[in-house]
PDB file of C-alpha atoms in Angstrom:
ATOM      1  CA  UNK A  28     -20.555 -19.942 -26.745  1.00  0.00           C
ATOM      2  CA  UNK A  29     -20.781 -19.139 -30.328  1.00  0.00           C
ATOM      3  CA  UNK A  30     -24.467 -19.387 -30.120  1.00  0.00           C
ATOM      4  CA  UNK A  31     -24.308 -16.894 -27.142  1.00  0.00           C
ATOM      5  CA  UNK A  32     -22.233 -14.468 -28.994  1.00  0.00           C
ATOM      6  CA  UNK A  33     -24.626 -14.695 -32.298  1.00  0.00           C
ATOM      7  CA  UNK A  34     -27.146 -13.838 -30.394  1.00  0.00           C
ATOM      8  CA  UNK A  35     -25.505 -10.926 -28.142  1.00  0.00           C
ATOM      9  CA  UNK A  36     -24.127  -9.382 -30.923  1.00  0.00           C
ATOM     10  CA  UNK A  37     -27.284 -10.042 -33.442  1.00  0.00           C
ATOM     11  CA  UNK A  38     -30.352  -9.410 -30.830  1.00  0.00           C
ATOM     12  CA  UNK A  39     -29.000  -7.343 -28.051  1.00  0.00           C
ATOM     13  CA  UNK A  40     -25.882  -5.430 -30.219  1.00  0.00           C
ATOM     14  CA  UNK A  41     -22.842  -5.678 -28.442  1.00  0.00           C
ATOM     15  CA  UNK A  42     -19.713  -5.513 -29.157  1.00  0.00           C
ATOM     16  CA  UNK A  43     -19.506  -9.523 -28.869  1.00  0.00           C
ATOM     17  CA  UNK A  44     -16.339 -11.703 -28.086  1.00  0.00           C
ATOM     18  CA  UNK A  45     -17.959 -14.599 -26.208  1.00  0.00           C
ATOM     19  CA  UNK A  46     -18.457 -16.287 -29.549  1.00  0.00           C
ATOM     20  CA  UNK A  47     -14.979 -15.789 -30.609  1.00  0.00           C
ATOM     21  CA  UNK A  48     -14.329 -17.385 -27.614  1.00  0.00           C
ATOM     22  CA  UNK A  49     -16.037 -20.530 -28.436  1.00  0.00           C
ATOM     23  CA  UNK A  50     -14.385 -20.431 -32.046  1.00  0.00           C
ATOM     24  CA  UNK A  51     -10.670 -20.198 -30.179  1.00  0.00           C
ATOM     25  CA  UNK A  52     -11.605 -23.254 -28.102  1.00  0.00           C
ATOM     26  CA  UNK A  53     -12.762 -25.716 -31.158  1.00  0.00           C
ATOM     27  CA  UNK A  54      -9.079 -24.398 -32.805  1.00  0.00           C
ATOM     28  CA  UNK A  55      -6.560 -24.505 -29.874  1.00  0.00           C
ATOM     29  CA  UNK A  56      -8.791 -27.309 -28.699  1.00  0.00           C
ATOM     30  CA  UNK A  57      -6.173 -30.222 -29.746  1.00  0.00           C
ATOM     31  CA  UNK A  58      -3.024 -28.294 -27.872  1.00  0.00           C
ATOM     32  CA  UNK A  59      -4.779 -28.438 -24.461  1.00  0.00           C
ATOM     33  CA  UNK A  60      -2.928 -31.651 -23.607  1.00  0.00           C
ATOM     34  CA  UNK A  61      -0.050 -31.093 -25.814  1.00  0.00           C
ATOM     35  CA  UNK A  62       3.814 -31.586 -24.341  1.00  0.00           C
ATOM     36  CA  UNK A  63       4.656 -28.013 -22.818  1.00  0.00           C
ATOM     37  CA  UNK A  64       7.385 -28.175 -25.636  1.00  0.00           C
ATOM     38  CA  UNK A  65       4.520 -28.978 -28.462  1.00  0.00           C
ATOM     39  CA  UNK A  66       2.316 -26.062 -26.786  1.00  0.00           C
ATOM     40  CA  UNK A  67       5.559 -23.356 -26.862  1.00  0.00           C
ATOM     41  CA  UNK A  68       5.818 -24.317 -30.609  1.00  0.00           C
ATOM     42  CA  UNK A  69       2.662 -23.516 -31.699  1.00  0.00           C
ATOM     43  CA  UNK A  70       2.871 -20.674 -29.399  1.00  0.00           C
ATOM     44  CA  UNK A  71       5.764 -19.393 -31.806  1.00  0.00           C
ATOM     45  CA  UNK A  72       3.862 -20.247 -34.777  1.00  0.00           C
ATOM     46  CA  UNK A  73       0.572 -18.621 -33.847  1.00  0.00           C
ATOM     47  CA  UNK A  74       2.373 -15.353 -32.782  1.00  0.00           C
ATOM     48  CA  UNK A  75       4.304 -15.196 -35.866  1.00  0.00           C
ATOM     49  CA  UNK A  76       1.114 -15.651 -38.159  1.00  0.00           C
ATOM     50  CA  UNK A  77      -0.695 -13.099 -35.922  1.00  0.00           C
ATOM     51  CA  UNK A  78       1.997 -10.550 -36.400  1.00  0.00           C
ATOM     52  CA  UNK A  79       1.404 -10.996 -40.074  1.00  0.00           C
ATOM     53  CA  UNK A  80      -2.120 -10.759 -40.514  1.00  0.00           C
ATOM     54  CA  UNK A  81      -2.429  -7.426 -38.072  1.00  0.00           C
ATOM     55  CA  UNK A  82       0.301  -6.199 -39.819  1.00  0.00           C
ATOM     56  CA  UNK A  83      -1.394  -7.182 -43.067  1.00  0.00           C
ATOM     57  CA  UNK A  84      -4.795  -6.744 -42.404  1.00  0.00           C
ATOM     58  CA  UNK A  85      -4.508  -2.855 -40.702  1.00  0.00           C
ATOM     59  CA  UNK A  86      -2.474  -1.596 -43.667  1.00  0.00           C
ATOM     60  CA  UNK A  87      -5.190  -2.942 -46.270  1.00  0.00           C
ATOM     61  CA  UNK A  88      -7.462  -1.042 -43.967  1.00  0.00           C
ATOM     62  CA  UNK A  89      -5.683   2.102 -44.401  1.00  0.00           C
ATOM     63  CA  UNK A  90      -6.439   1.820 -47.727  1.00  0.00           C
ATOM     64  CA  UNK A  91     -10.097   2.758 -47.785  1.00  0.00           C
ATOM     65  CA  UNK A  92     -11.512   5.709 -46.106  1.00  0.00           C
ATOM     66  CA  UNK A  93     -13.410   5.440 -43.240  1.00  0.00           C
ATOM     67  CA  UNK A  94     -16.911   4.790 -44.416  1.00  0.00           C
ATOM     68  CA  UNK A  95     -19.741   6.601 -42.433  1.00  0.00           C
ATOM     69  CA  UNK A  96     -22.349   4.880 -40.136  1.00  0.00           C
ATOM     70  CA  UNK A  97     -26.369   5.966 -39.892  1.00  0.00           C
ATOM     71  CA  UNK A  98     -26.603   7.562 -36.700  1.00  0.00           C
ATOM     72  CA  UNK A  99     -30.134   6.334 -36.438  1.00  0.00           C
ATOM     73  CA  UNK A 100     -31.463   3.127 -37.576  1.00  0.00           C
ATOM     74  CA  UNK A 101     -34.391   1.395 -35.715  1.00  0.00           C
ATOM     75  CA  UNK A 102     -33.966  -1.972 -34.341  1.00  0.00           C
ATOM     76  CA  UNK A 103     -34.877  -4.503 -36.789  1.00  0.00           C
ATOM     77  CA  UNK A 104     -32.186  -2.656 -39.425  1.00  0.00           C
ATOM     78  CA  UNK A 105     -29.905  -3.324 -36.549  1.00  0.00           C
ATOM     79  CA  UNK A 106     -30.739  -6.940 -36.200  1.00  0.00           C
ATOM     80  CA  UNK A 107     -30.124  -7.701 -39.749  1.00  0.00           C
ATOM     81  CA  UNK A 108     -26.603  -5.565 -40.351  1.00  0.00           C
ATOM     82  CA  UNK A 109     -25.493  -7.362 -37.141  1.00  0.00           C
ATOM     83  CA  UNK A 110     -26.622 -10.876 -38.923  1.00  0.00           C
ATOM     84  CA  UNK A 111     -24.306  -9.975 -41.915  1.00  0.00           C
ATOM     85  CA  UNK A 112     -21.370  -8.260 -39.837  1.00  0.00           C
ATOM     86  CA  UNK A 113     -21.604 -11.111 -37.094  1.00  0.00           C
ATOM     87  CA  UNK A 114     -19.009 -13.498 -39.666  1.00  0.00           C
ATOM     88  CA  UNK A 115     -17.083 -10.450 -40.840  1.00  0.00           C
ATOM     89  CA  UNK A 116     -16.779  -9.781 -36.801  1.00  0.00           C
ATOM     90  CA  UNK A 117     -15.473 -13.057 -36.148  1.00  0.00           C
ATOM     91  CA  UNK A 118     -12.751 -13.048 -38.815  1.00  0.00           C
ATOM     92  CA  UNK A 119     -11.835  -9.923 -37.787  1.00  0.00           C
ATOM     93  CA  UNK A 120     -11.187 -10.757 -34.572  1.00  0.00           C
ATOM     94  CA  UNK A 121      -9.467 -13.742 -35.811  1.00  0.00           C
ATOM     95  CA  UNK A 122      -6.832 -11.993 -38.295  1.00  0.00           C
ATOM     96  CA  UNK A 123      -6.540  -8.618 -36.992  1.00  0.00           C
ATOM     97  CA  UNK A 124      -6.399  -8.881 -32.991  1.00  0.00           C
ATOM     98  CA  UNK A 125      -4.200 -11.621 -31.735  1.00  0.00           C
ATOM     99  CA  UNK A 126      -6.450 -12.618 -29.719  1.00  0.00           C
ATOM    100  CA  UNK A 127      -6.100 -16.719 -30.473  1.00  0.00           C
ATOM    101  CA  UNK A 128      -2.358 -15.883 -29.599  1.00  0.00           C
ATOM    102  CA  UNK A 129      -3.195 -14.213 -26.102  1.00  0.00           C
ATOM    103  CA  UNK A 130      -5.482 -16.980 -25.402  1.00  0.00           C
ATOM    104  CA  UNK A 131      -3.104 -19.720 -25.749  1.00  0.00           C
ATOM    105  CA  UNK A 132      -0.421 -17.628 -23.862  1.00  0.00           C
ATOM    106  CA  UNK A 133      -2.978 -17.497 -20.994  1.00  0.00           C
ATOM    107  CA  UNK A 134      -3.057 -21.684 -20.931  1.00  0.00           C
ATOM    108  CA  UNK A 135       0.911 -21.480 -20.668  1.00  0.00           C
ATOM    109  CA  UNK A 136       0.406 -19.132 -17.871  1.00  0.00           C
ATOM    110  CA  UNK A 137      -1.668 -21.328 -15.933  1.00  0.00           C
ATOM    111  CA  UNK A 138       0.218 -24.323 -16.372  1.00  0.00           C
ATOM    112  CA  UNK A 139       2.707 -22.147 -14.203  1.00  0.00           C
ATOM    113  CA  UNK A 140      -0.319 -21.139 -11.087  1.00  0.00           C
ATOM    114  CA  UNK A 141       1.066 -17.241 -11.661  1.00  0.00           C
ATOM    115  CA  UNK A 142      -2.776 -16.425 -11.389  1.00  0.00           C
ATOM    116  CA  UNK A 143      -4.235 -19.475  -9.654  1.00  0.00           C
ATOM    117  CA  UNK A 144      -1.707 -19.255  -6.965  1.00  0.00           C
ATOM    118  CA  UNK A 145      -0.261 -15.441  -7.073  1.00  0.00           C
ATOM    119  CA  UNK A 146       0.988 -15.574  -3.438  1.00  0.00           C
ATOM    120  CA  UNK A 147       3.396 -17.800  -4.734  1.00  0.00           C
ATOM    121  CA  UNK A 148       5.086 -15.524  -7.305  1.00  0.00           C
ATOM    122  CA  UNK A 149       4.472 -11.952  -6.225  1.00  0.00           C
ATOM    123  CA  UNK A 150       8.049 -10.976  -7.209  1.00  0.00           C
ATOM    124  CA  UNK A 151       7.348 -11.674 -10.629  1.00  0.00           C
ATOM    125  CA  UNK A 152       4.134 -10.473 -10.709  1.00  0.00           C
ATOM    126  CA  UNK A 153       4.979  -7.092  -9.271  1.00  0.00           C
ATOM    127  CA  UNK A 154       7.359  -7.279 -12.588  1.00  0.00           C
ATOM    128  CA  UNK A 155       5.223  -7.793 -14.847  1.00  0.00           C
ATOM    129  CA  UNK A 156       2.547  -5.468 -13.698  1.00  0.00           C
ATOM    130  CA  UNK A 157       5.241  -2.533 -13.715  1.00  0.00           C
ATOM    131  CA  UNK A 158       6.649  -3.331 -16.979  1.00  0.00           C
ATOM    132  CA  UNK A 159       3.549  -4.615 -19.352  1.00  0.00           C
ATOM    133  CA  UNK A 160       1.490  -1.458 -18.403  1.00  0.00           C
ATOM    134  CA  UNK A 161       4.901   0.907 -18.796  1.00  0.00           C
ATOM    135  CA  UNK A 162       5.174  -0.790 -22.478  1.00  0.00           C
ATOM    136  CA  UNK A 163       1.261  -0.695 -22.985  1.00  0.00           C
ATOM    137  CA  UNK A 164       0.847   2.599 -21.833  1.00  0.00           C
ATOM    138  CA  UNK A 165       3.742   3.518 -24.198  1.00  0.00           C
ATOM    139  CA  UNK A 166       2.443   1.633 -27.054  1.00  0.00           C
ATOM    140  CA  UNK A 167      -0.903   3.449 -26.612  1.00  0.00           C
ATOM    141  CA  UNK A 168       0.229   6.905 -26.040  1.00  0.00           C
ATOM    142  CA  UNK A 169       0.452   8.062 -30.104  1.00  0.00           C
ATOM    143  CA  UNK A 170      -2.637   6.607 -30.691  1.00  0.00           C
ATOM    144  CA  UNK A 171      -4.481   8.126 -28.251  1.00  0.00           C
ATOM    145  CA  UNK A 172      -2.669  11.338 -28.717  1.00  0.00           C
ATOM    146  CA  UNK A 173      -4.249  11.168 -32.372  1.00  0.00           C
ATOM    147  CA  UNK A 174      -7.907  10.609 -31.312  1.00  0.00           C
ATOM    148  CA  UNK A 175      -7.922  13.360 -29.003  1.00  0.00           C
ATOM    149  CA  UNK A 176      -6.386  15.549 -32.244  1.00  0.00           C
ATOM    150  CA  UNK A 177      -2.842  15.969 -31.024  1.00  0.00           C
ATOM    151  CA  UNK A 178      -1.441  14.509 -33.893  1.00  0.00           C
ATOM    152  CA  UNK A 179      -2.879  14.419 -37.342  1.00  0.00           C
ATOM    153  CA  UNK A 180      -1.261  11.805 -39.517  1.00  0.00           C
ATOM    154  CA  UNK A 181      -1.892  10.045 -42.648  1.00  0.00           C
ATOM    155  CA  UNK A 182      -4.452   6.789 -42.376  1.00  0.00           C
ATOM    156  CA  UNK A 183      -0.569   4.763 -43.512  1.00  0.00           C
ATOM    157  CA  UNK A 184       0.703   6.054 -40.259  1.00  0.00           C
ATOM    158  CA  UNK A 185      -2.657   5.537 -38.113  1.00  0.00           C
ATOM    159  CA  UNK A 186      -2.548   1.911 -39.503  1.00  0.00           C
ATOM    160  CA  UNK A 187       1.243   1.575 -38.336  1.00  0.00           C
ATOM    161  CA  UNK A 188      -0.125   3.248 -34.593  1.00  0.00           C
ATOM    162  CA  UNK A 189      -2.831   0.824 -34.431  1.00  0.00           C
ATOM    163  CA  UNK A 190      -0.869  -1.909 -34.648  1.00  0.00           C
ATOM    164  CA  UNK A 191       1.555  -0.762 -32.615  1.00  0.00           C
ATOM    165  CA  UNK A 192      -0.748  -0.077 -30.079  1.00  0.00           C
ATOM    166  CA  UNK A 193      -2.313  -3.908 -30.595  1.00  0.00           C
ATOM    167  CA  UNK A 194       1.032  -5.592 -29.908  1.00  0.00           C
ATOM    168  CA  UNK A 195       2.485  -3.694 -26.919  1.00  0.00           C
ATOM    169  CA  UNK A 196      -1.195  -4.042 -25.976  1.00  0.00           C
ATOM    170  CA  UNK A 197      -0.411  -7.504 -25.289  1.00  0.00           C
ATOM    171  CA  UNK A 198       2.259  -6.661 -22.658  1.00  0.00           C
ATOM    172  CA  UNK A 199      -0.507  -4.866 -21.070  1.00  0.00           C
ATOM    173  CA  UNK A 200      -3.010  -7.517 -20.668  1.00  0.00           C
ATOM    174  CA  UNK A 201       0.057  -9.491 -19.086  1.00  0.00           C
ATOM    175  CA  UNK A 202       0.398  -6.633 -16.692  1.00  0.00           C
ATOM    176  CA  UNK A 203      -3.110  -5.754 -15.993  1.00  0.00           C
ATOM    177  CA  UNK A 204      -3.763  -9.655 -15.226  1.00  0.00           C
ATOM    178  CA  UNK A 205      -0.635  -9.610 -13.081  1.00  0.00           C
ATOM    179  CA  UNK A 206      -1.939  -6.012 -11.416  1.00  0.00           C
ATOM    180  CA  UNK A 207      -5.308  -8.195 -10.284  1.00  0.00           C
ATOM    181  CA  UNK A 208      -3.690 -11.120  -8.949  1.00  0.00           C
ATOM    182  CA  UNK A 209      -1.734  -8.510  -6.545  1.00  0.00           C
ATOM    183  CA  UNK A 210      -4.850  -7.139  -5.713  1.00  0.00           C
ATOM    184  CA  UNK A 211      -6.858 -10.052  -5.391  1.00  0.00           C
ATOM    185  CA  UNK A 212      -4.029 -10.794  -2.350  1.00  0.00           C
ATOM    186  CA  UNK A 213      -3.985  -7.513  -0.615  1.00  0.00           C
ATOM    187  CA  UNK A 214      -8.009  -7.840  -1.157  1.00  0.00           C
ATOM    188  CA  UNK A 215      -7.753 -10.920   0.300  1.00  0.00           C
ATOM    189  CA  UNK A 216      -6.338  -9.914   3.240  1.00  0.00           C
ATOM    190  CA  UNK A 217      -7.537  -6.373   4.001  1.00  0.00           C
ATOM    191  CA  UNK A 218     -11.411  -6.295   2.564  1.00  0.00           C
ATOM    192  CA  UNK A 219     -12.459  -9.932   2.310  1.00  0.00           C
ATOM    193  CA  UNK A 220     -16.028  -8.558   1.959  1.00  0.00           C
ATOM    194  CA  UNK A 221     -15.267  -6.826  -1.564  1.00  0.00           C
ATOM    195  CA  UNK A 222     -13.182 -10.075  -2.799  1.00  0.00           C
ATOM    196  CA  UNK A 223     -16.596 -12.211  -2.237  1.00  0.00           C
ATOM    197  CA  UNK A 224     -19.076  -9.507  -3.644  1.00  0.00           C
ATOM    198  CA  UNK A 225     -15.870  -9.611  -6.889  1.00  0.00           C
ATOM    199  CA  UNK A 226     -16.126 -13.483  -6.696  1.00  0.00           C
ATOM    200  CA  UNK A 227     -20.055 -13.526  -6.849  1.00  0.00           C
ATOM    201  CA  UNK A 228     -19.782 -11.564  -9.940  1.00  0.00           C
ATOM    202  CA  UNK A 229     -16.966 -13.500 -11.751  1.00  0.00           C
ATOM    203  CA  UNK A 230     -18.680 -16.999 -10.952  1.00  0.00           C
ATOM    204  CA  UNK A 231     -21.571 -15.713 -13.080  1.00  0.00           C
ATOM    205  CA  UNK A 232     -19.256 -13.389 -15.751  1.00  0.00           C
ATOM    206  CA  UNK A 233     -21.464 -14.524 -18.986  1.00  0.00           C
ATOM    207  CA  UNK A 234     -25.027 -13.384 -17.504  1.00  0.00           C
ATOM    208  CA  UNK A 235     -23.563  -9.969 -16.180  1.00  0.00           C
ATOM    209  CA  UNK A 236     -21.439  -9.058 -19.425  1.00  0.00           C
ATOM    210  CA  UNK A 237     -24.720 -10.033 -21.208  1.00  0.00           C
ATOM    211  CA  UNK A 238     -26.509  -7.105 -18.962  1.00  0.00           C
ATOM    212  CA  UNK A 239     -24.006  -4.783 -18.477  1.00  0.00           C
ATOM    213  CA  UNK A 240     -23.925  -4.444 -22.427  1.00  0.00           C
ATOM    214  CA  UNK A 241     -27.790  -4.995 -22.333  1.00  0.00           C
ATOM    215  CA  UNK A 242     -28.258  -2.089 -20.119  1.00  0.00           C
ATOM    216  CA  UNK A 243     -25.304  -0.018 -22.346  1.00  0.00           C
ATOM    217  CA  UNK A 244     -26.727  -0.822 -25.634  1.00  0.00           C
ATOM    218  CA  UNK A 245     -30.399   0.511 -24.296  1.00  0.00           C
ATOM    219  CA  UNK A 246     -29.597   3.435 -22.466  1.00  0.00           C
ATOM    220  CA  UNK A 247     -26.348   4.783 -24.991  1.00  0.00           C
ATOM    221  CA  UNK A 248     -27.063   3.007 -28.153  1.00  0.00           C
ATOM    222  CA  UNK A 249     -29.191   5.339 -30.967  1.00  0.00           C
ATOM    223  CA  UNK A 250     -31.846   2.439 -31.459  1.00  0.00           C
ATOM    224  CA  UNK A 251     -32.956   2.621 -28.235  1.00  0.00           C
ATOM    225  CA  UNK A 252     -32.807   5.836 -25.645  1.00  0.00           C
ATOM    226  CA  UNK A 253     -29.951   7.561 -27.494  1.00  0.00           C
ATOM    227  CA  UNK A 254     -28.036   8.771 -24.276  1.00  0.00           C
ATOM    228  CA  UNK A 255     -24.543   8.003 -26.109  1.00  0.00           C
ATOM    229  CA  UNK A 256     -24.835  11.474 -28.421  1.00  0.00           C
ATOM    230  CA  UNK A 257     -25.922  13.893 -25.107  1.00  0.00           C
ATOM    231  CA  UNK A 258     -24.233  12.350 -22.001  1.00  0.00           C
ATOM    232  CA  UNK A 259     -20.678  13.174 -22.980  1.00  0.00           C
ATOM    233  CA  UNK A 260     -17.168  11.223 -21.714  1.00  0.00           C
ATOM    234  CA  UNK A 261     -18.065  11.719 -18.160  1.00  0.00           C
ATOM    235  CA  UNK A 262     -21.527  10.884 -18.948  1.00  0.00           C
ATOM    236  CA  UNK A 263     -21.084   7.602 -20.076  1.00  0.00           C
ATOM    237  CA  UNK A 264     -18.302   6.392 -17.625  1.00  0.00           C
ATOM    238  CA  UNK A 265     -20.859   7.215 -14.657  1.00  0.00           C
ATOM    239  CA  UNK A 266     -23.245   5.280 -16.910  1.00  0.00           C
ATOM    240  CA  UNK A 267     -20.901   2.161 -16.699  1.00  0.00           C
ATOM    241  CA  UNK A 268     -19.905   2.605 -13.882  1.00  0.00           C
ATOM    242  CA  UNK A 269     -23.298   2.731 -12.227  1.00  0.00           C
ATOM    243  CA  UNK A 270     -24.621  -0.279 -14.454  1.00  0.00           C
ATOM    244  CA  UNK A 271     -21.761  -2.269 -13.062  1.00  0.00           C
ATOM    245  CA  UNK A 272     -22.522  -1.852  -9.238  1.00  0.00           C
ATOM    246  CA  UNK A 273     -25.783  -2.703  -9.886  1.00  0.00           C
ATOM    247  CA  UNK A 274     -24.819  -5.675 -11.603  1.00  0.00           C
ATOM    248  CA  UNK A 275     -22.395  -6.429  -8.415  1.00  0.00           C
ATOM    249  CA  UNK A 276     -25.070  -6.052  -5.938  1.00  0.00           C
ATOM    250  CA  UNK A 277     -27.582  -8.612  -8.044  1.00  0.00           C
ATOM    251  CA  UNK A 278     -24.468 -10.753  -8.210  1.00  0.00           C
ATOM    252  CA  UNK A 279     -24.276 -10.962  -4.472  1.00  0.00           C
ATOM    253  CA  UNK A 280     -27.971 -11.086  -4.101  1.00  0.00           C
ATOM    254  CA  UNK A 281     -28.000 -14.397  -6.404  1.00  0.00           C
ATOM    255  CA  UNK A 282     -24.140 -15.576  -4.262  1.00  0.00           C
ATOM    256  CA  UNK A 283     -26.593 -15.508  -0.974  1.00  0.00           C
ATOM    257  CA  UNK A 284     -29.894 -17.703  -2.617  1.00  0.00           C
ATOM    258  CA  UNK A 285     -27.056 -19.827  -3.847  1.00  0.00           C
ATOM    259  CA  UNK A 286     -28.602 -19.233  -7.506  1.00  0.00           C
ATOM    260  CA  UNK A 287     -26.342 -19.524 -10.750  1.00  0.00           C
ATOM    261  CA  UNK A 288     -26.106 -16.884 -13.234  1.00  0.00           C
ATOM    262  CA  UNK A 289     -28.983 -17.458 -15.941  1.00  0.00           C
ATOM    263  CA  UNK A 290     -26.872 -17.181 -18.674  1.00  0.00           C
ATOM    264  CA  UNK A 291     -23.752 -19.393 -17.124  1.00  0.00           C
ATOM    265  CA  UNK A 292     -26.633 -22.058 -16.132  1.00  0.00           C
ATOM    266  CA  UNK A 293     -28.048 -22.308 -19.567  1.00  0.00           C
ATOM    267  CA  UNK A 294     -24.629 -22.515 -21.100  1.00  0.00           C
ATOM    268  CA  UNK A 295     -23.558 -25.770 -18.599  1.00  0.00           C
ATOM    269  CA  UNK A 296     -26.719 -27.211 -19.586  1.00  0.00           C
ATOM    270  CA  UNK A 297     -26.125 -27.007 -23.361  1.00  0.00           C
ATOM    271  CA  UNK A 298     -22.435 -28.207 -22.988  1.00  0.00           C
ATOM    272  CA  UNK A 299     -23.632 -30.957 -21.101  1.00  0.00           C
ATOM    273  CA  UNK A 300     -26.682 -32.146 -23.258  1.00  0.00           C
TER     274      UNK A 300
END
């Protein structure tokens, strides 16, 4: 995974996590088969060192002023800045999104089948879905109120709103995950159709979040067609949005031949070498 995301983020230049990913699973690696007790522990300990280094890490930011980016470079300037930025990404991640912490919460959840079985626990997910987007949606309202120029505040306070927005953000990821499972049911029941055409896509998730942010990065990105500067919010949404039906309908084109995702085939042949 971490030679996925080297290359997603050096060659094609997205946003990576995937190799993130593979650096949270060599470090939480160990806890997998941990006592529940053991795994709540380092739970603790994880959140509490993640609360410090956001905390830490966006106020250093504030700091420094925003440094400008060339709107145009040409691809091969892109290739190396993403070479040197690709370890700077991955720390990043590491110390200033608690991402390692959200990851290991997600192995307690499933210990518990709130996802793998949510018919059992719909109470509780109805619960968390209302209350992790109410305190997500919270968290994120100040923030967002200064990007669209609401507010103007000093880069001390946008520091403190980012990471408030980060942390309540967790809340939300706890809802939004909760908010699927209760669709996935109702989906289950009502339109079984779009659940399968949803499961083709998420059995091959690494080949069509390589394309989708293929397709983004050459249509919106300047080194390429340059749509991202004339298409506008709406624009770009419809651009997603369009890139990921398309990216459904070869997912249930490849769910009928019974073909694997490219990507999710080559990476079960490397783990298994």
């Amino acid at each position: 995974m971490i030679l996925f995301g080297f290359t997603h983020q050096v060659f094609i230049g997205g946003a990576d996590i995937i190799a993130f990913y593979g650096i949270a699973g060599l470090l939480i690696e160990g806890l997998i088969f941990k006592s529940k007790r053991f795994k709540e522990k380092a739970l603790f300990v994880i959140g509490t060192l993640s609360f410090l280094t956001i905390s830490t890490g966006w106020w250093f930011l504030s700091l420094f002023k925003e440094l400008s980016e060339e709107a145009n470079v040409n691809y091969l300037e892109m290739v190396i800045e993403n070479v040197i930025a690709f370890p700077i990404t991955v720390l990043v991640q590491l110390l200033f999104f608690p991402f390692l912490f959200v990851i290991l919460l997600g192995v307690l959840v499933e210990r518990k089948t709130w996802i793998s079985h949510p018919e059992q626990h719909i109470s509780k997910l109805r619960k968390f879905a209302l209350t992790g987007i109410l305190i997500s949606v919270i968290g994120a309202s100040p923030l967002t109120a200064t990007t669209v120029g609401i507010l103007n505040v000093s880069e001390k306070i946008l520091a403190a709103l980012h990471i408030f927005q980060i942390l309540t953000g967790i809340a939300g990821g706890i809802g939004y995950t909760s908010l699927i499972a209760l669709f996935g049911i109702a989906a289950t029941k009502l339109t079984p159709k779009i659940t399968n055409w949803l499961t083709a896509i998420g059995r091959r998730s690494l080949t069509f979040y390589l394309y989708q942010e293929a397709l983004l990065v050459i249509l919106l990105s300047p080194v390429a067609f340059g749509l991202g500067n004339k298409l506008g919010y709406t624009g770009i949404i419809l651009t997603a949005v369009v890139i990921w039906i398309t990216g459904v309908i070869i997912a249930v084109f490849l769910e009928d031949k019974k073909v694997p995702g490219p990507a999710d085939a080559l990476l079960r042949r490397l783990v298994y070498l």
